[in-house]
Coordinates of C-alpha atoms and ligand atoms in Angstrom, one line a residue:
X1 CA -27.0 -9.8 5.5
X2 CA -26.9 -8.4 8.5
X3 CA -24.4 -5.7 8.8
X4 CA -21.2 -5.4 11.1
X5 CA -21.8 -3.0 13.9
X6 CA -21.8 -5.3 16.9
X7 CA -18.1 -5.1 16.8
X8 CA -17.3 -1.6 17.3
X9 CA -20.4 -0.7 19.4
X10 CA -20.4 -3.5 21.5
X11 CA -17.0 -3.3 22.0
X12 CA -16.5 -0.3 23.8
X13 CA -19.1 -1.0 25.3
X14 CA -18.5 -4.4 26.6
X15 CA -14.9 -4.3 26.6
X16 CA -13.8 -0.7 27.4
X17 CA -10.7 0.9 25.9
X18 CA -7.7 -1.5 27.2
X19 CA -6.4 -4.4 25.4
X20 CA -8.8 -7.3 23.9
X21 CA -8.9 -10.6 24.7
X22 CA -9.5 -13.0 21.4
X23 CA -12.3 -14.8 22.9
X24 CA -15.0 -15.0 20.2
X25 CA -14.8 -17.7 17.3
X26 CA -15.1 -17.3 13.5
X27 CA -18.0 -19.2 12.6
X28 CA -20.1 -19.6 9.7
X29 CA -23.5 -17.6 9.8
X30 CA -26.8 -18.6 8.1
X31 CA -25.4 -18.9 4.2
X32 CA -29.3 -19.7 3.8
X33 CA -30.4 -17.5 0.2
X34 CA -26.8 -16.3 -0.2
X35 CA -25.8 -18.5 -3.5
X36 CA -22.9 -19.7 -3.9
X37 CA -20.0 -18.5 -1.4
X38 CA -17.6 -16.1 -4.2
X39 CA -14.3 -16.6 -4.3
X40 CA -11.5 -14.3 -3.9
X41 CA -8.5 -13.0 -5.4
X42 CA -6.5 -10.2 -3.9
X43 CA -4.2 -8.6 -5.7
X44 CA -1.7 -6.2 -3.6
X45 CA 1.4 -4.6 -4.6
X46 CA 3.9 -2.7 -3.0
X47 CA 4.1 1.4 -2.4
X48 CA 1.3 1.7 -5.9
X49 CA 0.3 4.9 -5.0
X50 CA -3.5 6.6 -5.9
X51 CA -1.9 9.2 -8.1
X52 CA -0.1 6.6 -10.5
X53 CA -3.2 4.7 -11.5
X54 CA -5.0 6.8 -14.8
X55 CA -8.3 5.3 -13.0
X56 CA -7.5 7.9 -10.0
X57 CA -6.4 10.7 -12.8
X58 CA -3.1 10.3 -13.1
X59 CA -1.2 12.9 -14.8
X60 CA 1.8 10.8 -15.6
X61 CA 0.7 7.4 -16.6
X62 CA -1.7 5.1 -18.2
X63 CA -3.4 2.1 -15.9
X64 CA -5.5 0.4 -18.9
X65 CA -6.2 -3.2 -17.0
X66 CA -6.7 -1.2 -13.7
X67 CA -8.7 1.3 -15.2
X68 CA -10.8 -1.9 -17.0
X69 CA -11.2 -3.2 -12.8
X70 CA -12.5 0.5 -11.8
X71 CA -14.6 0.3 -14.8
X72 CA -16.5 -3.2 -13.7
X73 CA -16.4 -2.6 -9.8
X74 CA -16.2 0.4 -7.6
X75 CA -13.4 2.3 -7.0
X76 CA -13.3 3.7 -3.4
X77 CA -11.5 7.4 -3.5
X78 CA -10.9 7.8 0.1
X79 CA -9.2 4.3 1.2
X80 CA -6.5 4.9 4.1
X81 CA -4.0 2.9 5.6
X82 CA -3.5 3.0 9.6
X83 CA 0.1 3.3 8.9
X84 CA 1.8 4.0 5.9
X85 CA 5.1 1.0 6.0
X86 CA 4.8 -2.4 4.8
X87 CA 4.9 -4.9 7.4
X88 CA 2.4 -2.8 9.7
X89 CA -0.1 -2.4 6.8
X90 CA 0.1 -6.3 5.5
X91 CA -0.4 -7.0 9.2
X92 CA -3.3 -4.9 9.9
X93 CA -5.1 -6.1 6.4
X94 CA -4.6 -9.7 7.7
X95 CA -5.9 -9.3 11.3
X96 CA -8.6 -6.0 10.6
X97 CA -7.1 -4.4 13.3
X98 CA -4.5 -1.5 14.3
X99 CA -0.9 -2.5 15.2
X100 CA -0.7 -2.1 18.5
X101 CA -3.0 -4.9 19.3
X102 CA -1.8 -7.3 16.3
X103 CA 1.8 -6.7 17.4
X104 CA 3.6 -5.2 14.2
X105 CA 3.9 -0.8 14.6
X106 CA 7.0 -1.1 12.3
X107 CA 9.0 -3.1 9.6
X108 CA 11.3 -4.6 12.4
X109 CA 8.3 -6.6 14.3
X110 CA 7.8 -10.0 13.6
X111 CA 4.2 -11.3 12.6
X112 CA 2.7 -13.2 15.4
X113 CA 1.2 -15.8 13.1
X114 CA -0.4 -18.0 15.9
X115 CA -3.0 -15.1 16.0
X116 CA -6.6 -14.8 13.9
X117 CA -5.9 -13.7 10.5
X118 CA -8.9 -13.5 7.6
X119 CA -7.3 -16.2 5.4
X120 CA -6.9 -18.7 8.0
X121 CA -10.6 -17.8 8.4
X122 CA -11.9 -18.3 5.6
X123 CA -9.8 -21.8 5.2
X124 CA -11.4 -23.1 8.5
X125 CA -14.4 -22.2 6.8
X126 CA -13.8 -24.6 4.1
X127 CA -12.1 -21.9 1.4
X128 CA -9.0 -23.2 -0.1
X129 CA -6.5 -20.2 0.6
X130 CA -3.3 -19.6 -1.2
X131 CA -0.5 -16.9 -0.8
X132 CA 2.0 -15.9 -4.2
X133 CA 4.5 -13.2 -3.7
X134 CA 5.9 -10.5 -1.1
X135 CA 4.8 -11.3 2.4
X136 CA 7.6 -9.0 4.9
X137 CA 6.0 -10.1 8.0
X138 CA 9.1 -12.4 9.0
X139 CA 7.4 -15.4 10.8
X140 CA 6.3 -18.4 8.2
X141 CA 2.8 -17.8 6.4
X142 CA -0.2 -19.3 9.0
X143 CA -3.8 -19.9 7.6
X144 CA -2.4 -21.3 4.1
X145 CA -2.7 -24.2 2.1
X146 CA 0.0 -22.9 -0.4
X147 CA 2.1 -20.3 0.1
X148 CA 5.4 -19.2 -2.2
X149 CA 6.6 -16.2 -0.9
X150 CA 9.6 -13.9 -2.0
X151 CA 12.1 -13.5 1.1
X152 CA 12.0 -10.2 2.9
X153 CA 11.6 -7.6 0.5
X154 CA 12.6 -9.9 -2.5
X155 CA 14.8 -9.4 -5.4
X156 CA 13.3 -7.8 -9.2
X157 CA 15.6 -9.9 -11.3
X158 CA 16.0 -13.6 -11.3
X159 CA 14.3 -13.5 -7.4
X160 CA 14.5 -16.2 -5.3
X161 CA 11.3 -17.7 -3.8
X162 CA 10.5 -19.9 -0.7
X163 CA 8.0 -22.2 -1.2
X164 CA 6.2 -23.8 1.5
X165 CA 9.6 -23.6 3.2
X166 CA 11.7 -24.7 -0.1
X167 CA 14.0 -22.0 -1.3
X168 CA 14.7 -22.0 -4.9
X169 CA 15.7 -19.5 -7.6
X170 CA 13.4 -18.5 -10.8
X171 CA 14.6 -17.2 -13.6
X172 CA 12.6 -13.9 -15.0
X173 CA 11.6 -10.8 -13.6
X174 CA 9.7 -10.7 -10.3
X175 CA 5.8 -9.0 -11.8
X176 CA 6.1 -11.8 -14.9
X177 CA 6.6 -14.7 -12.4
X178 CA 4.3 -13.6 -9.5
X179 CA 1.6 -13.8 -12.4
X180 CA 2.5 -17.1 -13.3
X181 CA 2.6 -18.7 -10.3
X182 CA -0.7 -17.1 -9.9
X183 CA -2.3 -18.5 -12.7
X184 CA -0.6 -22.2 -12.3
X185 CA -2.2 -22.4 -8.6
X186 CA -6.0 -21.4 -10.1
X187 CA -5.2 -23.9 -12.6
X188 CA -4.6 -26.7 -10.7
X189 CA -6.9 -25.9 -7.7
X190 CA -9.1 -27.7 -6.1
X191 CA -12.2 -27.1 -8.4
X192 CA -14.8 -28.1 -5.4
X193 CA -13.7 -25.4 -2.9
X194 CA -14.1 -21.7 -3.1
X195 CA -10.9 -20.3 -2.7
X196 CA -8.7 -17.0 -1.6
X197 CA -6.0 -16.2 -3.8
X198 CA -3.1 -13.5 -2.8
X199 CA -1.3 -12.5 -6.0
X200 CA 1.3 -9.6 -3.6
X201 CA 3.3 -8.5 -6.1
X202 CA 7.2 -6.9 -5.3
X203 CA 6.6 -3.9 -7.8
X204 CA 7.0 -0.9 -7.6
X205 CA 9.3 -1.1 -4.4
X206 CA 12.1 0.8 -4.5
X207 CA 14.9 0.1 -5.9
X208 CA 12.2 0.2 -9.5
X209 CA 13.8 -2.3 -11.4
X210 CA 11.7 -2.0 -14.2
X211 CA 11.2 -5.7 -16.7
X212 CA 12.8 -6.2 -19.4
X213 CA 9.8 -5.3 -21.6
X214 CA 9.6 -1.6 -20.1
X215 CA 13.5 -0.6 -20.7
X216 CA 12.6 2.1 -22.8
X217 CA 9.0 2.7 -22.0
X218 CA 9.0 6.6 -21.7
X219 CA 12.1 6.9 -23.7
X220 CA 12.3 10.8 -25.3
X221 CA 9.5 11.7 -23.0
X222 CA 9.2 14.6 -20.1
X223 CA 6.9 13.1 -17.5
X224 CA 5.5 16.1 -15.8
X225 CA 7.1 17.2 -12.7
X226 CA 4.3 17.1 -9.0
X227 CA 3.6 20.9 -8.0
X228 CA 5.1 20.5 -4.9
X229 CA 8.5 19.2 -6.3
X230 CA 10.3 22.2 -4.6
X231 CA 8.0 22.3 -1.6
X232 CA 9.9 25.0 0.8
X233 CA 8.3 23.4 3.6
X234 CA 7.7 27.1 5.0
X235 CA 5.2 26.5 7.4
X236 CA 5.2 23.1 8.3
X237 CA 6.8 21.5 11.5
X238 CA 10.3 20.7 11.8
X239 CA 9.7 17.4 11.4
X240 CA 9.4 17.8 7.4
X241 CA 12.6 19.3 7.2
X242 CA 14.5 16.7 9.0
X243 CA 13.7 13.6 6.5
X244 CA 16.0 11.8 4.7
X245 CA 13.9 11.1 1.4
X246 CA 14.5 14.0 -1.0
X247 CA 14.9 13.2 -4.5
X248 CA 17.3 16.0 -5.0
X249 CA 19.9 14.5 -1.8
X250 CA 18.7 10.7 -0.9
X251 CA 18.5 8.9 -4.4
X252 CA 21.5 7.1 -4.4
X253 CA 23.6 7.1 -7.8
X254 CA 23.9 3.3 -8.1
X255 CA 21.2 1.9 -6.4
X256 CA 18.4 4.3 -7.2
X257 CA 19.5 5.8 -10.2
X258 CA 21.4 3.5 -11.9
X259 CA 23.7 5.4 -12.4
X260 CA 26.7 2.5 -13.6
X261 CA 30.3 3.9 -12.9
X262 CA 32.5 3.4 -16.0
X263 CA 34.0 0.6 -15.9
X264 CA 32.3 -0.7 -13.0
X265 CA 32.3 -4.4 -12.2
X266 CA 28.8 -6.3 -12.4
X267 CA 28.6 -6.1 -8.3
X268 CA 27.7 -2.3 -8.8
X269 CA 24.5 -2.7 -8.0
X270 CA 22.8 -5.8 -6.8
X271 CA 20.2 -6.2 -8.9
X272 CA 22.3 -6.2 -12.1
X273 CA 24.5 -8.7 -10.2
X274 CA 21.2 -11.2 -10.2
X275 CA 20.9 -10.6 -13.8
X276 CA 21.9 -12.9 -16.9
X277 CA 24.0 -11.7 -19.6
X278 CA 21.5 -11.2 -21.7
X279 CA 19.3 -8.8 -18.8
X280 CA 22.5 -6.9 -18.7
X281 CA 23.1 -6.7 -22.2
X282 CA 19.1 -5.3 -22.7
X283 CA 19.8 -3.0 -19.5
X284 CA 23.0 -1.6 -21.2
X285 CA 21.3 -0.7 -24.0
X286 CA 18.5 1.0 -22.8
X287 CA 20.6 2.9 -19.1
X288 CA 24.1 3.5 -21.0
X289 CA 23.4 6.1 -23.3
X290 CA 21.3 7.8 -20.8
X291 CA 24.0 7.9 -17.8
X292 CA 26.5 8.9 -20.8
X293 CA 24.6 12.2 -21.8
X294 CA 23.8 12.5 -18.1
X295 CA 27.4 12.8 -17.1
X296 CA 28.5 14.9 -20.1
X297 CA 25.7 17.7 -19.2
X298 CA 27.1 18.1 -15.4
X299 CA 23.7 19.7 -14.6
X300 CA 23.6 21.6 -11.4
X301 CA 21.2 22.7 -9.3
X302 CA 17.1 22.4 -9.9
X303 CA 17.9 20.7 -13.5
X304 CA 19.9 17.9 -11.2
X305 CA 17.3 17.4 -9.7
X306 CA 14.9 17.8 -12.8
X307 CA 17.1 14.8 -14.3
X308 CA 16.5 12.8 -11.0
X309 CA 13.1 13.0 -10.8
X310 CA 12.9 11.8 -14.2
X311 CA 15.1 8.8 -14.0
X312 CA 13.2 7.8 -10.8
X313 CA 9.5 8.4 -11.8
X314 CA 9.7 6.7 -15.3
X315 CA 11.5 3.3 -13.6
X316 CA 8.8 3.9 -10.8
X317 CA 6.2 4.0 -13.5
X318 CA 7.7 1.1 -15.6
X319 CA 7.4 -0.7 -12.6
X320 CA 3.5 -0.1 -12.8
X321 CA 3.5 -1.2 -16.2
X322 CA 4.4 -4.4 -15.4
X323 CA 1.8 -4.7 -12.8
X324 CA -0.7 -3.4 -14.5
X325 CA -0.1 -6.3 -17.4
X326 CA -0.2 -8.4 -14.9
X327 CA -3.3 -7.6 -13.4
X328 CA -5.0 -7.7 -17.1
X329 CA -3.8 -11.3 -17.5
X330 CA -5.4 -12.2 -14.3
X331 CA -8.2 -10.8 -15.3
X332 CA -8.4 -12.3 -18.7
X333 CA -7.8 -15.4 -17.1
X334 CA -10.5 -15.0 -14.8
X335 CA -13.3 -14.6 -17.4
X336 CA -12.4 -17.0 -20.0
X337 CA -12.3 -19.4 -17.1
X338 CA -16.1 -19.1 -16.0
X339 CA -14.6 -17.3 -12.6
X340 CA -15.8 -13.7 -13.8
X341 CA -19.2 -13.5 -11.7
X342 CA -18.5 -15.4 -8.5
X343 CA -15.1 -13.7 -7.9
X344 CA -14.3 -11.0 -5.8
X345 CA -11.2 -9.2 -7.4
X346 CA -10.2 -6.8 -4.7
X347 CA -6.9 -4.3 -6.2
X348 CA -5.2 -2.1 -3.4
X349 CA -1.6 -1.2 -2.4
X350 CA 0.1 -1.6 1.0
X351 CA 0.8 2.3 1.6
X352 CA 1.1 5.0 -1.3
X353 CA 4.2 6.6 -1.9
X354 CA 5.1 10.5 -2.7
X355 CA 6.4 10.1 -6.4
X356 CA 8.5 13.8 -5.9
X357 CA 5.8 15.5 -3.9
X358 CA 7.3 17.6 -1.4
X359 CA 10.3 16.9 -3.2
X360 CA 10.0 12.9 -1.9
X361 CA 10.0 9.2 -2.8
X362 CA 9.2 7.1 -0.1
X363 CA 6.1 6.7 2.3
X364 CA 5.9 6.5 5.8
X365 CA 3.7 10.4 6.6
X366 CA 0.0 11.2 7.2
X367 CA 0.1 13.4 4.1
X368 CA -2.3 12.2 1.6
X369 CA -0.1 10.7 -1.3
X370 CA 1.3 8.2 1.2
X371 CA -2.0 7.7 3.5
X372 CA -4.2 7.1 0.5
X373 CA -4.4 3.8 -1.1
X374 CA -6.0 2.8 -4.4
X375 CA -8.9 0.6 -4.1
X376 CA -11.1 -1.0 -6.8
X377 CA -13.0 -4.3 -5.9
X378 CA -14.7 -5.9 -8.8
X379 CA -18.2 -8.5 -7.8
X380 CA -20.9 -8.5 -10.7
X381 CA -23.0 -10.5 -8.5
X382 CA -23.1 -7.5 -6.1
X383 CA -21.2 -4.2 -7.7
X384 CA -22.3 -2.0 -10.1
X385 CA -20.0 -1.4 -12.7
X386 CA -18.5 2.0 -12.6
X387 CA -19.3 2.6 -9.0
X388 CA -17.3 5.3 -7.0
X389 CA -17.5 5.7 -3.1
X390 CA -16.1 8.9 -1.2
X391 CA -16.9 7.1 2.3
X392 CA -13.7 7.1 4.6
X393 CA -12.1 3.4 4.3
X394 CA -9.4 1.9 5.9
X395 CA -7.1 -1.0 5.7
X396 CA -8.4 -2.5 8.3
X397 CA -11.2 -2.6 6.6
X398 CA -10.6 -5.7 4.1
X399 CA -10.6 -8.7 6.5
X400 CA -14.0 -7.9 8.0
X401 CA -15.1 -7.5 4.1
X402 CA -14.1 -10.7 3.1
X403 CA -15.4 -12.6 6.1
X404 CA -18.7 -10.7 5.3
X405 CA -19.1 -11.9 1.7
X406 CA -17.8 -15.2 3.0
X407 CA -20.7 -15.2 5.5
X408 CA -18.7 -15.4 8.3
X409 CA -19.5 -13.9 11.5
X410 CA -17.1 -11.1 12.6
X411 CA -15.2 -11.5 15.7
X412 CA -16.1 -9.1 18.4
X413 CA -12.0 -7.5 18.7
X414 CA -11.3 -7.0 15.5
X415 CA -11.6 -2.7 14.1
X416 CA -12.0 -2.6 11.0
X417 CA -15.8 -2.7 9.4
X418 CA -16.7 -4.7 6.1
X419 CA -17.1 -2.4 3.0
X420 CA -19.7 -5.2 2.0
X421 CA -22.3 -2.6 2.0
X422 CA -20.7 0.2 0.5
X423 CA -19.2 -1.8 -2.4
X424 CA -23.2 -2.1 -3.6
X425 CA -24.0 1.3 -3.1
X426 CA -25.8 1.3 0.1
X427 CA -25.6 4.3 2.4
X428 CA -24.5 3.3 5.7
X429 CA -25.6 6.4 7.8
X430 CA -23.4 5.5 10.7
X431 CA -19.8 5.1 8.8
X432 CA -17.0 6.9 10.1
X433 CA -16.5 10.3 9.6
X434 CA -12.8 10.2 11.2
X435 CA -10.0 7.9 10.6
X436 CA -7.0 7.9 13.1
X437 CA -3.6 6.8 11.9
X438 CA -0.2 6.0 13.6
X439 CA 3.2 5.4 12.4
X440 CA 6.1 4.7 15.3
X441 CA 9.0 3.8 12.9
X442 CA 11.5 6.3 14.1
X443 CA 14.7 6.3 14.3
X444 CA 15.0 4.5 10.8
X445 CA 15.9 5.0 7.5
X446 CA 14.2 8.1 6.0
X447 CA 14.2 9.4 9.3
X448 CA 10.4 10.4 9.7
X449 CA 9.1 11.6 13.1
X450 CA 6.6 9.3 15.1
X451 CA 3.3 11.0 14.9
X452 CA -0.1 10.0 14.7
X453 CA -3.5 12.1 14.3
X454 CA -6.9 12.2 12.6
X455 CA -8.3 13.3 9.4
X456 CA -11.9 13.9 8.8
X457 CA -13.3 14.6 4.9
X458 CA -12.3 18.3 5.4
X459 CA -9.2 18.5 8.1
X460 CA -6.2 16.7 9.1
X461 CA -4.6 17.4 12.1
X462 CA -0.8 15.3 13.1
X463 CA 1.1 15.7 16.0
X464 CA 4.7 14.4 15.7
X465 CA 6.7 13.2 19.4
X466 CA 9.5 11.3 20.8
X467 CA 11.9 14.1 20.2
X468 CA 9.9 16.2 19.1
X469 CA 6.8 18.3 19.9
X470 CA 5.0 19.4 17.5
X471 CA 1.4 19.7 15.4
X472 CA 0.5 20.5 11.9
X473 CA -3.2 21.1 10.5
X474 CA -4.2 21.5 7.0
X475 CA -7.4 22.3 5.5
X476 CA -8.5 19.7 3.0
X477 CA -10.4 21.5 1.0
X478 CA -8.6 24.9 0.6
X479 CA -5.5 23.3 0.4
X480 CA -5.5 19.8 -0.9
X481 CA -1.2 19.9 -1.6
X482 CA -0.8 20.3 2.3
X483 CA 1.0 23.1 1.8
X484 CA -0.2 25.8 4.8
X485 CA 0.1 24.3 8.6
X486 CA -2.6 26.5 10.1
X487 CA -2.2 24.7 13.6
X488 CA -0.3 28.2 14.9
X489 CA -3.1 31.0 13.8
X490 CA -5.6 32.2 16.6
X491 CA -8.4 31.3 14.4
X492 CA -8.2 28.1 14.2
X493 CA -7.8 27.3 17.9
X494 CA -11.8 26.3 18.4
X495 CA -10.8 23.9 15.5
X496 CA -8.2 22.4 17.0
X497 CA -9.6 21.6 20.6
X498 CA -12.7 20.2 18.7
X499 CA -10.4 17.5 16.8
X500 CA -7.9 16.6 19.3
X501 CA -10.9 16.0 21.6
X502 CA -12.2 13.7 18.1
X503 CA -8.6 12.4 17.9
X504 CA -8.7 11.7 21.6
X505 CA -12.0 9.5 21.4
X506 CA -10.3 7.7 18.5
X507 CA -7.7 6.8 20.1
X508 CA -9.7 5.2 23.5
X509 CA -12.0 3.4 20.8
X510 CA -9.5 1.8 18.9
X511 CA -7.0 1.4 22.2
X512 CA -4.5 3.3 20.9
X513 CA -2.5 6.0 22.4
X514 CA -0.9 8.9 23.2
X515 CA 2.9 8.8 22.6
X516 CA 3.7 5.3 24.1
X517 CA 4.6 2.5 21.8
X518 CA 3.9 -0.9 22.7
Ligands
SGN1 C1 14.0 -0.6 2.2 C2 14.1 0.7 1.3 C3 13.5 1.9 1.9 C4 12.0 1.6 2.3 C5 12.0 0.4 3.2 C6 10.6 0.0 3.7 N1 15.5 0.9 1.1 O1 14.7 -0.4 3.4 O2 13.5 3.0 1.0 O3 11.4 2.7 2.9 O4 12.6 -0.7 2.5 O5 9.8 -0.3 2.6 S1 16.3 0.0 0.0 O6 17.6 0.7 -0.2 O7 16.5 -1.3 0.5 O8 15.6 0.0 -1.3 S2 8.5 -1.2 2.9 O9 7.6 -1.0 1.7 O10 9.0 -2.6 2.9 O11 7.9 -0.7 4.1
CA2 CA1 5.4 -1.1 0.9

């Protein structure tokens, strides 16, 4: 197979650094010796960061089915997204390229859907191709022959789906029906066609409704606090300071927190307004005497926020649970089907999420609990079990990796470069050794700066704009939490004109650039 470095190569070359036109087709290449095409099925949730998967070494949770994917695949450690927030990210994995040129830079862009995505692909290519779950890119799913999508962001309890344009209510909790709707469309497929199956689950999105099965998973327990829970923020730019995504001041009490006034009618919180009577009655049970000792204690200061934490990481991590379950069924489903050796189960997140690092929830910076995502892709025909790959891999990374094990030729605009090779262990000498990231969703909720900037395996360097000015760097290696900006000390000034001349060249190569937003 030959391997995909015409595109990035020849299109700087051919193209320059301005925007591409979409001239080239995706065709089928030679399948001649390949075997039988493998399918796919791509499981993606929703803010699952790295450090809340036990495969990645969580210290706070158990992954078992996840752990059971790393265990007969690969697990990549350094997977990146271009830009931590959902719509961008779920647009970029579909189209293998950065946002500026497939139109979505933040979660208020609307999907152009008449452009070339990887599933619509792989369906002209004769793969039957199916969508279950969250989708957030606004315009109606292209490229599918079934698609049952939550609306916008979706609801945990009782959720209403849209399917194939037909809105209608299920009764359950979101993870538990994603999974069956899942496993009823590889049951009834088409059994002569390969296929590509999207199981995008809703969990764990805030607000972290966890299922009825988790209530009181964690119950009695002290999950252990992140390091950096109290972060000062002392040397970094201003920009850190001015966020509005602190656990200690931006949870809120009902929606968050679940924190039920006395008394309160069922439209406290809309998620319990979804719920039966007999959700409620199970959520009473397991929130009530919680937010009862809660209020009696009056806590103050750090413990408050101790108390938040705790309340928000353990329904963050039930959330995970769920998915995790989930993702064991699929599994299980998989192999007692015959499906185990010619499927390509691909596991990854949209964006990770700080789970109280720096004091945070949410996503959105360049800092590595929200850039990295976890990925494990599991292929016996191809990947050794137990594999792990350190090489520097990027969202825009998956379509060009499925077109590849479809044996489809890549398209000569798209950025992102299949992980085909890596995923079998093969050294690819000239992999990148920089990735370049940009997030432009400012003003917005959470209120994070617009900045962009590059990391390499041992720096990262960000510089925040719009109304701001400013750069942070951070050494990697001596200081994996991010805590010390060392953009300001003379010694480290060689440093920096060598990256932002590395940022620079990212920047022309992938037609990004300074400042500007589309
Ligand atoms: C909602 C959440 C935010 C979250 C965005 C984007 N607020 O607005 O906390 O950052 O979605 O998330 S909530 O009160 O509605 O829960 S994304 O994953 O879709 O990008
Ligand atoms: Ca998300």
């Amino acid at each position: 197979m030959k391997e995909n470095h015409y595109n990035r190569r020849d299109f700087l070359k051919n193209i320059g650094f301005g925007t591409v036109a979409l001239t080239a087709s995706w065709g089928i290449k030679s399948c001649a010796g390949e075997g039988k095409r493998p399918n796919f099925l791509f499981i993606f949730t929703d803010d699952h960061a790295a450090h809340a998967l036990s495969c990645y070494g969580s210290k706070i949770n158990r992954t078992p089915h996840l752990d059971r994917v790393a265990r007969e695949g690969v697990r990549f450690d350094n997977c990146f997204c271009t830009n931590s927030i959902c719509a961008p990210s779920r647009a970029g994995v579909l189209t293998g390229k950065y946002g500026h040129l497939n139109g979505v830079v933040d979660n208020k862009d609307t999907f152009d859907g008449s452009q070339r995505t990887f599933p619509k692909t792989l369906r002209k290519n004769g793969y039957q191709t199916a969508l279950v779950g969250k989708w957030h890119l606004k315009s109606t799913p292209t490229g599918f022959d079934y698609w049952n999508i939550l609306p916008g962001q979706g609801a945990y309890y009782n959720p209403d789906f849209v399917e194939m344009g037909k809105k209608r209510r299920h009764s359950g909790y979101v993870t538990e029906i994603i999974t069956d709707l899942t496993l009823d469309w590889l049951k009834n497929r088409d059994k002569k066609k390969p296929f590509c199956l999207m199981c995008h689950h809703k969990a764990p999105h805030r607000n972290w409704m966890p299922g009825p099965k988790h209530l009181h998973k964690y119950e009695g327990q002290a999950i252990p606090e992140p390091e950096t829970l109290f972060d000062s923020y002392a040397t970094r730019s201003p920009a850190a300071r001015e966020q509005e995504m602190t656990i200690a001041r931006h949870l809120r009490d009902k929606w968050d927190l679940k924190l039920k006034p006395p008394g309160a009618s069922p439209n406290w919180n809309r998620e319990y307004r979804r719920m039966s009577e007999e959700q409620r009655r199970a959520w009473d049970a397991a929130y009530e005497p919680k937010n009862r000792a809660f209020r009696e204690a009056s806590l103050k200061g750090e413990e408050r926020i101790r108390w938040k934490y705790q309340r928000y990481i353990k329904d963050y991590l039930r959330c995970v649970a769920s998915v995790d379950e989930s993702v064991g069924k699929i599994m299980d489903y998989l192999d007692s089907s015959g499906l185990r050796e010619n499927t390509v189960v691909i596991y990854s997140s949209d964006q990770g999420f700080f789970l109280g690092d720096h004091g945070w929830f949410d996503k959105r910076w360049m800092y590595e609990e929200s850039l990295r995502l976890p990925l494990l892709m599991r292929y016996p025909r191809e990947i050794k079990p137990g594999s792990v790959n350190k090489n520097m891999v990027l969202n825009i990374d998956f379509a060009p990796t499925f077109l590849d094990y479809a044996g489809i030729s890549l398209p000569e605009d798209i950025q992102g470069r299949s992980l085909r090779p890596l995923s079998k262990g093969k050294r690819v000498p000239d992999w990148r050794t920089s990735i370049y990231y940009h997030y432009y969703e400012y003003p917005a909720v959470h209120s994070v700066k617009r900045h962009y900037g590059i990391r390499t395996h041992r720096y990262k360097l960000i510089h925040y704009y719009y109304d701001i000015d400013a750069w942070e760097l951070y050494d990697l290696k001596n200081d994996p939490l991010e805590l010390l900006n060392l953009y300001p000390l003379p010694e480290y000034k060689d440093l920096v004109v060598q990256l932002k001349s590395e940022l620079e060249k990212l920047q022309k190569q992938y037609g990004s650039s300074d400042e500007l937003t589309p």
